[in-house]
Coordinates of C-alpha atoms (C1' of nucleotides) in Angstrom, one line a residue:
Chain A
X1 CA -1.6 38.2 -6.2
X2 CA 2.0 39.0 -5.9
X3 CA 1.0 41.2 -3.1
X4 CA -0.5 38.3 -1.2
X5 CA 2.5 36.1 -1.7
X6 CA 4.7 38.8 -0.4
X7 CA 2.6 39.5 2.6
X8 CA 2.6 36.0 3.8
X9 CA 6.2 36.4 4.7
X10 CA 5.7 39.9 6.0
X11 CA 5.6 40.7 9.7
X12 CA 2.0 40.2 10.7
X13 CA 1.4 43.8 11.7
X14 CA -0.6 43.7 14.9
X15 CA -3.1 46.4 15.3
X16 CA -6.1 47.2 17.4
X17 CA -9.6 47.0 15.9
X18 CA -12.5 47.8 18.1
X19 CA -15.1 48.5 15.3
X20 CA -14.3 47.3 11.8
X21 CA -13.8 43.7 12.8
X22 CA -17.2 43.6 14.5
X23 CA -19.1 44.5 11.3
X24 CA -20.5 41.5 9.3
X25 CA -19.9 43.2 6.0
X26 CA -16.2 43.7 6.7
X27 CA -15.8 40.2 7.9
X28 CA -17.6 38.8 4.9
X29 CA -15.3 40.8 2.6
X30 CA -12.2 39.7 4.4
X31 CA -13.2 36.0 4.3
X32 CA -14.0 36.3 0.6
X33 CA -10.6 38.0 -0.1
X34 CA -8.9 35.0 1.4
X35 CA -10.8 32.4 -0.5
X36 CA -11.5 34.1 -3.9
X37 CA -7.9 34.1 -5.2
X38 CA -7.7 30.3 -4.6
X39 CA -10.8 29.7 -6.6
X40 CA -9.7 32.2 -9.3
X41 CA -6.3 30.5 -9.6
X42 CA -7.9 27.1 -10.2
X43 CA -10.4 28.4 -12.7
X44 CA -7.8 30.4 -14.6
X45 CA -6.1 27.0 -15.2
X46 CA -9.2 26.0 -17.2
X47 CA -9.5 29.4 -18.9
X48 CA -12.5 30.2 -16.8
X49 CA -13.4 33.3 -14.9
X50 CA -15.4 33.0 -11.7
X51 CA -18.5 34.4 -13.4
X52 CA -18.1 32.0 -16.4
X53 CA -18.0 29.0 -14.1
X54 CA -21.0 30.3 -12.3
X55 CA -22.9 30.6 -15.5
X56 CA -21.8 27.2 -16.7
X57 CA -22.8 25.6 -13.4
X58 CA -26.3 27.1 -13.3
X59 CA -26.9 26.3 -17.0
X60 CA -25.8 22.7 -16.3
X61 CA -28.3 22.4 -13.5
X62 CA -31.1 24.1 -15.5
X63 CA -31.2 23.1 -19.1
X64 CA -33.3 25.4 -21.1
X65 CA -32.8 28.5 -18.9
X66 CA -32.7 31.7 -20.9
X67 CA -30.2 34.5 -20.5
X68 CA -32.5 36.9 -18.6
X69 CA -33.3 34.3 -16.0
X70 CA -29.6 33.4 -15.7
X71 CA -28.8 37.1 -15.2
X72 CA -31.5 37.4 -12.5
X73 CA -30.3 34.3 -10.6
X74 CA -26.7 35.5 -10.6
X75 CA -27.7 39.1 -9.9
X76 CA -25.8 40.5 -12.9
X77 CA -26.7 42.6 -15.9
X78 CA -28.0 40.9 -19.0
X79 CA -25.7 43.0 -21.1
X80 CA -22.6 41.7 -19.3
X81 CA -23.8 38.1 -19.8
X82 CA -23.6 38.3 -23.6
X83 CA -19.8 38.0 -24.1
X84 CA -19.6 35.3 -21.4
X85 CA -22.3 33.2 -23.0
X86 CA -20.7 33.8 -26.4
X87 CA -17.4 32.4 -25.2
X88 CA -19.0 29.4 -23.4
X89 CA -20.8 28.6 -26.7
X90 CA -17.7 29.0 -28.9
X91 CA -15.8 26.7 -26.6
X92 CA -18.5 24.0 -27.0
X93 CA -19.4 24.0 -23.4
X94 CA -23.0 25.2 -23.9
X95 CA -25.5 25.3 -26.7
X96 CA -28.2 27.9 -27.4
X97 CA -31.2 27.7 -29.6
X98 CA -34.2 29.9 -30.1
X99 CA -37.3 29.0 -28.1
X100 CA -39.9 28.1 -30.7
X101 CA -42.8 29.6 -28.7
X102 CA -40.9 32.9 -28.0
X103 CA -38.3 33.7 -30.7
X104 CA -36.8 36.5 -28.6
X105 CA -35.3 34.0 -26.1
X106 CA -32.5 31.6 -26.4
X107 CA -32.6 28.3 -24.5
X108 CA -29.2 27.5 -22.9
X109 CA -28.1 24.0 -22.3
X110 CA -24.7 22.6 -21.2
X111 CA -23.1 20.1 -23.5
X112 CA -21.6 16.9 -22.3
X113 CA -18.2 18.5 -22.3
X114 CA -19.6 21.4 -20.4
X115 CA -21.1 19.3 -17.7
X116 CA -18.0 17.2 -17.3
X117 CA -15.9 20.4 -17.1
X118 CA -18.2 21.8 -14.6
X119 CA -18.0 18.7 -12.4
X120 CA -14.2 18.4 -12.5
X121 CA -13.6 22.1 -12.0
X122 CA -16.0 22.2 -9.1
X123 CA -14.1 19.5 -7.4
X124 CA -10.8 21.3 -7.9
X125 CA -12.4 24.5 -6.5
X126 CA -13.7 22.7 -3.5
X127 CA -10.2 21.3 -2.8
X128 CA -8.7 24.8 -3.2
X129 CA -11.3 26.2 -0.8
X130 CA -10.4 23.4 1.7
X131 CA -6.9 24.8 1.9
X132 CA -8.3 27.9 3.4
X133 CA -11.2 26.6 5.4
X134 CA -9.3 23.5 6.5
X135 CA -9.2 24.9 10.0
X136 CA -13.0 24.7 10.2
X137 CA -14.5 21.4 11.5
X138 CA -17.4 19.9 9.5
X139 CA -20.0 21.3 11.9
X140 CA -18.7 24.8 11.6
X141 CA -18.5 24.4 7.8
X142 CA -22.1 23.2 7.5
X143 CA -23.3 25.9 9.9
X144 CA -21.5 28.6 7.9
X145 CA -23.0 27.5 4.6
X146 CA -26.5 27.5 6.2
X147 CA -26.1 30.9 7.7
X148 CA -24.7 32.4 4.6
X149 CA -27.6 31.0 2.6
X150 CA -30.0 32.6 5.0
X151 CA -28.3 36.0 4.6
X152 CA -28.9 35.6 0.9
X153 CA -32.5 34.6 1.3
X154 CA -34.0 38.0 0.4
X155 CA -32.7 37.8 -3.2
X156 CA -33.8 35.6 -6.1
X157 CA -32.9 32.3 -4.6
X158 CA -31.7 29.0 -5.8
X159 CA -33.1 25.8 -4.4
X160 CA -30.9 23.2 -2.7
Chain B
X1 CA -28.5 49.5 -7.2
X2 CA -31.4 50.2 -9.4
X3 CA -31.0 46.6 -10.5
X4 CA -31.5 45.3 -7.0
X5 CA -34.6 47.5 -6.4
X6 CA -36.1 46.1 -9.6
X7 CA -35.4 42.6 -8.8
X8 CA -37.0 42.6 -5.4
X9 CA -40.3 42.9 -7.2
X10 CA -39.3 40.4 -9.9
X11 CA -40.6 36.9 -9.9
X12 CA -38.1 35.0 -7.8
X13 CA -36.8 32.8 -10.5
X14 CA -36.6 29.3 -9.0
X15 CA -33.6 27.3 -10.3
X16 CA -31.7 24.2 -9.4
X17 CA -28.3 24.5 -8.0
X18 CA -26.4 21.4 -7.1
X19 CA -22.9 22.7 -7.1
X20 CA -22.4 26.5 -7.0
X21 CA -24.4 27.0 -3.8
X22 CA -22.3 24.4 -2.0
X23 CA -19.1 26.4 -2.5
X24 CA -18.1 28.6 0.4
X25 CA -16.6 31.2 -1.9
X26 CA -19.9 31.6 -3.8
X27 CA -21.9 31.8 -0.6
X28 CA -19.5 34.4 0.8
X29 CA -19.8 36.5 -2.3
X30 CA -23.6 36.3 -2.3
X31 CA -23.9 37.2 1.3
X32 CA -21.5 40.1 0.8
X33 CA -23.5 41.3 -2.3
X34 CA -26.6 41.6 -0.1
X35 CA -25.0 43.5 2.8
X36 CA -22.5 45.7 1.0
X37 CA -25.0 48.0 -0.8
X38 CA -26.6 48.7 2.6
X39 CA -23.3 49.8 4.1
X40 CA -22.3 51.7 1.0
X41 CA -25.6 53.6 1.1
X42 CA -25.1 54.7 4.7
X43 CA -21.4 55.7 4.1
X44 CA -22.3 57.6 0.9
X45 CA -24.5 59.7 3.1
X46 CA -21.4 60.8 5.0
X47 CA -19.3 61.2 1.8
X48 CA -17.3 58.1 2.7
X49 CA -16.4 55.1 0.7
X50 CA -16.2 51.7 2.3
X51 CA -12.4 51.8 2.0
X52 CA -12.2 55.3 3.4
X53 CA -14.3 54.3 6.5
X54 CA -12.1 51.2 6.9
X55 CA -9.0 53.4 6.9
X56 CA -10.5 56.0 9.3
X57 CA -11.5 53.2 11.7
X58 CA -8.1 51.5 11.8
X59 CA -6.4 54.9 12.2
X60 CA -8.7 55.8 15.0
X61 CA -7.9 52.6 16.8
X62 CA -4.1 52.9 16.1
X63 CA -2.8 56.4 16.6
X64 CA 0.6 56.7 14.9
X65 CA 0.1 53.9 12.4
X66 CA 1.9 54.7 9.1
X67 CA 0.6 54.2 5.6
X68 CA 2.5 51.0 4.8
X69 CA 1.2 49.3 8.0
X70 CA -2.3 50.5 7.2
X71 CA -2.1 49.1 3.7
X72 CA -0.8 45.8 5.0
X73 CA -3.6 45.5 7.5
X74 CA -6.3 46.3 5.0
X75 CA -4.6 44.2 2.3
X76 CA -4.5 46.9 -0.2
X77 CA -1.8 48.7 -2.2
X78 CA 0.1 51.5 -0.7
X79 CA -0.3 53.5 -3.9
X80 CA -4.1 53.3 -3.7
X81 CA -4.1 54.5 -0.2
X82 CA -2.6 57.9 -1.0
X83 CA -5.6 59.6 -2.4
X84 CA -7.8 58.2 0.4
X85 CA -5.4 59.5 3.1
X86 CA -5.2 62.8 1.3
X87 CA -9.0 63.2 1.4
X88 CA -9.4 62.2 5.0
X89 CA -6.7 64.7 5.9
X90 CA -8.2 67.5 3.9
X91 CA -11.6 66.9 5.6
X92 CA -9.9 67.2 8.9
X93 CA -10.7 63.7 10.0
X94 CA -7.1 62.6 10.4
X95 CA -3.7 64.3 10.8
X96 CA -0.3 63.2 9.5
X97 CA 3.1 64.3 10.6
X98 CA 6.6 63.0 9.8
X99 CA 8.0 60.5 12.2
X100 CA 11.1 62.3 13.6
X101 CA 13.1 59.0 13.9
X102 CA 12.3 58.0 10.3
X103 CA 11.5 60.9 8.0
X104 CA 10.2 58.6 5.3
X105 CA 7.1 57.8 7.3
X106 CA 4.0 59.7 8.2
X107 CA 2.3 59.0 11.5
X108 CA -1.4 59.0 11.1
X109 CA -3.8 60.0 13.9
X110 CA -7.6 60.5 13.9
X111 CA -8.8 63.9 15.0
X112 CA -11.6 64.3 17.5
X113 CA -13.9 64.9 14.6
X114 CA -12.6 61.8 12.9
X115 CA -13.2 59.6 15.9
X116 CA -16.7 61.0 16.4
X117 CA -17.5 60.4 12.8
X118 CA -16.1 56.9 12.9
X119 CA -18.2 56.1 15.9
X120 CA -21.5 57.5 14.7
X121 CA -21.1 56.1 11.2
X122 CA -20.2 52.7 12.6
X123 CA -23.5 52.7 14.5
X124 CA -25.4 53.5 11.4
X125 CA -23.7 50.8 9.4
X126 CA -24.4 48.3 12.1
X127 CA -28.1 49.2 12.0
X128 CA -28.1 48.9 8.2
X129 CA -26.5 45.5 8.4
X130 CA -29.1 44.5 10.9
X131 CA -31.8 45.1 8.3
X132 CA -30.2 42.2 6.3
X133 CA -29.1 39.9 9.1
X134 CA -32.1 40.5 11.2
X135 CA -33.2 37.0 10.5
X136 CA -30.2 35.7 12.4
X137 CA -30.5 35.1 16.1
X138 CA -27.7 36.4 18.3
X139 CA -26.0 33.0 18.6
X140 CA -25.9 32.6 14.9
X141 CA -24.6 36.1 14.5
X142 CA -21.8 35.6 17.0
X143 CA -21.0 32.3 15.6
X144 CA -20.8 33.7 12.1
X145 CA -18.5 36.5 13.1
X146 CA -16.2 34.0 14.9
X147 CA -16.0 31.6 12.0
X148 CA -15.4 34.4 9.4
X149 CA -12.6 35.7 11.7
X150 CA -11.0 32.3 11.6
X151 CA -11.2 32.1 7.8
X152 CA -9.3 35.4 7.8
X153 CA -6.7 34.1 10.3
X154 CA -4.0 33.4 7.7
X155 CA -3.6 37.0 6.8
X156 CA -2.1 40.0 8.7
X157 CA -4.7 40.0 11.5
X158 CA -6.3 42.5 13.7
X159 CA -6.7 41.8 17.4
X160 CA -10.1 42.0 19.1
Chain C
dG1 C1' -54.0 47.4 -35.4
dA2 C1' -51.4 50.6 -32.4
dT3 C1' -48.7 50.8 -28.3
dA4 C1' -46.1 48.9 -24.7
dA5 C1' -43.1 45.5 -22.8
dT6 C1' -39.5 42.0 -23.1
dA7 C1' -35.0 39.4 -24.8
dG8 C1' -30.9 40.0 -26.5
dT9 C1' -27.2 42.9 -28.1
dT10 C1' -23.8 46.8 -28.6
dA11 C1' -21.3 50.6 -27.2
dT12 C1' -19.6 53.4 -23.6
dG13 C1' -18.3 55.3 -19.1
dC14 C1' -17.0 54.8 -14.3
dT15 C1' -14.9 52.9 -10.3
dC16 C1' -11.3 49.8 -8.5
dA17 C1' -7.3 47.3 -8.1
dA18 C1' -2.7 46.3 -9.7
dT19 C1' 1.8 47.6 -11.7
dA20 C1' 5.8 50.2 -12.7
dA21 C1' 8.6 54.0 -12.1
dC22 C1' 10.1 57.8 -9.5
dT23 C1' 12.1 60.7 -5.1
dA24 C1' 13.6 61.0 -0.5
dT25 C1' 15.3 58.7 3.3
dT26 C1' 17.3 55.0 6.0
dA27 C1' 19.6 50.4 6.6
dT28 C1' 23.3 47.3 5.2
dC29 C1' 27.7 45.8 3.7
dT30 C1' 32.5 45.9 3.0
Chain D
dA1 C1' 33.0 56.2 5.7
dG2 C1' 31.2 55.5 1.3
dA3 C1' 28.7 52.5 -1.9
dT4 C1' 24.7 49.8 -2.4
dA5 C1' 20.3 48.1 -1.2
dA6 C1' 15.9 48.5 0.9
dT7 C1' 11.9 51.2 2.4
dA8 C1' 8.0 54.9 2.6
dG9 C1' 5.4 57.6 0.1
dT10 C1' 3.9 59.3 -4.4
dT11 C1' 2.4 59.6 -9.4
dA12 C1' 0.8 57.9 -13.6
dT13 C1' -1.2 54.3 -16.1
dT14 C1' -3.4 50.1 -17.2
dG15 C1' -7.0 46.6 -17.3
dA16 C1' -11.0 44.3 -15.3
dG17 C1' -15.6 44.5 -13.7
dC18 C1' -20.0 46.7 -13.3
dA19 C1' -23.6 49.8 -14.7
dT20 C1' -26.3 52.6 -18.1
dA21 C1' -28.3 53.9 -22.4
dA22 C1' -29.7 53.0 -26.8
dC23 C1' -30.8 49.9 -30.4
dT24 C1' -33.4 45.7 -33.0
dA25 C1' -36.5 41.9 -33.1
dT26 C1' -40.2 39.8 -31.1
dT27 C1' -44.3 39.3 -28.2
dA28 C1' -47.9 41.0 -25.1
dT29 C1' -51.5 44.4 -24.1
dC30 C1' -55.0 47.7 -25.0

DNA sequence: GATAATAGTTATGCTCAATAACTATTATCT
DNA sequence: AGATAATAGTTATTGAGCATAACTATTATC
């Protein structure tokens, strides 16, 4: 973070790159490195991590989803979800109650506060992203989203 | 890794997503999550990490680059470079010698072995990536690279 | 009814990225 | 020129994130 701030006023070291920059994986990582700190900064202002916001957002869109499903959707480990869900619940952003038909599972639902926070934070994140992708015209932006979505199509997928 | 293998045969949990999937940052991360393990697997076969390969590749393209410049280009900390450079040198993939005019700096150059390894590994990585992005036609692929490059334009940039 | 599978949880270890502090060398300032 | 500051590389250390294994409670399967 301090590193980035410093480097913005550094000499932009010009180097050759005949290989690395032609690899999609590297380009994806680089683009993500530029945009992620922006989102993280906004979310930190609301005491949220990226992953917490992701959970809250999916729960808000899918009332009754259980932790295993959430973990599968976000491609993360169930075990690492526990503390995140705990905190979201303690902050009153989500509720969880046992599913009567299967008492192993907890149905997760976003509270009104949770849904409102999700919506307002999402808007702030969107604006923060725009600061980075501002140089993209609407067509390129839409095209980018569509192509990235297709790259993600092999995995457990969300519907739009 | 085992997680991903498992989930490919899992029920593809269908969920709503009205917000998260419309954020560029999330889409970038997801796309990267699909492609990165492929690259990592290929590189691991050559006892390389992603970051080691990145260093080797930039050094191969920029003989005489010094560690600070390399760190700036790859947007990483100088301190974290040290062990990577150490290992690349010990494996005979790069050489480093003091710059006569500034004895603080080490000029890095790829050896013939290093350049050959860089080239052959790059080709394997490219093929591994194709397994994921195969569903993209050449136009979409080129367009994606161009757009991602523009997102990265604010940072110390490589020339193509 | 016995055995296996699943959901959630806890504890733990590993890999990275970030920070601070240090040495050697060079640049800057008066 | 000499004092002071800045830079390059290094070392040690920390904390976050991710993965794995092992456990309990509950449900599914044979």
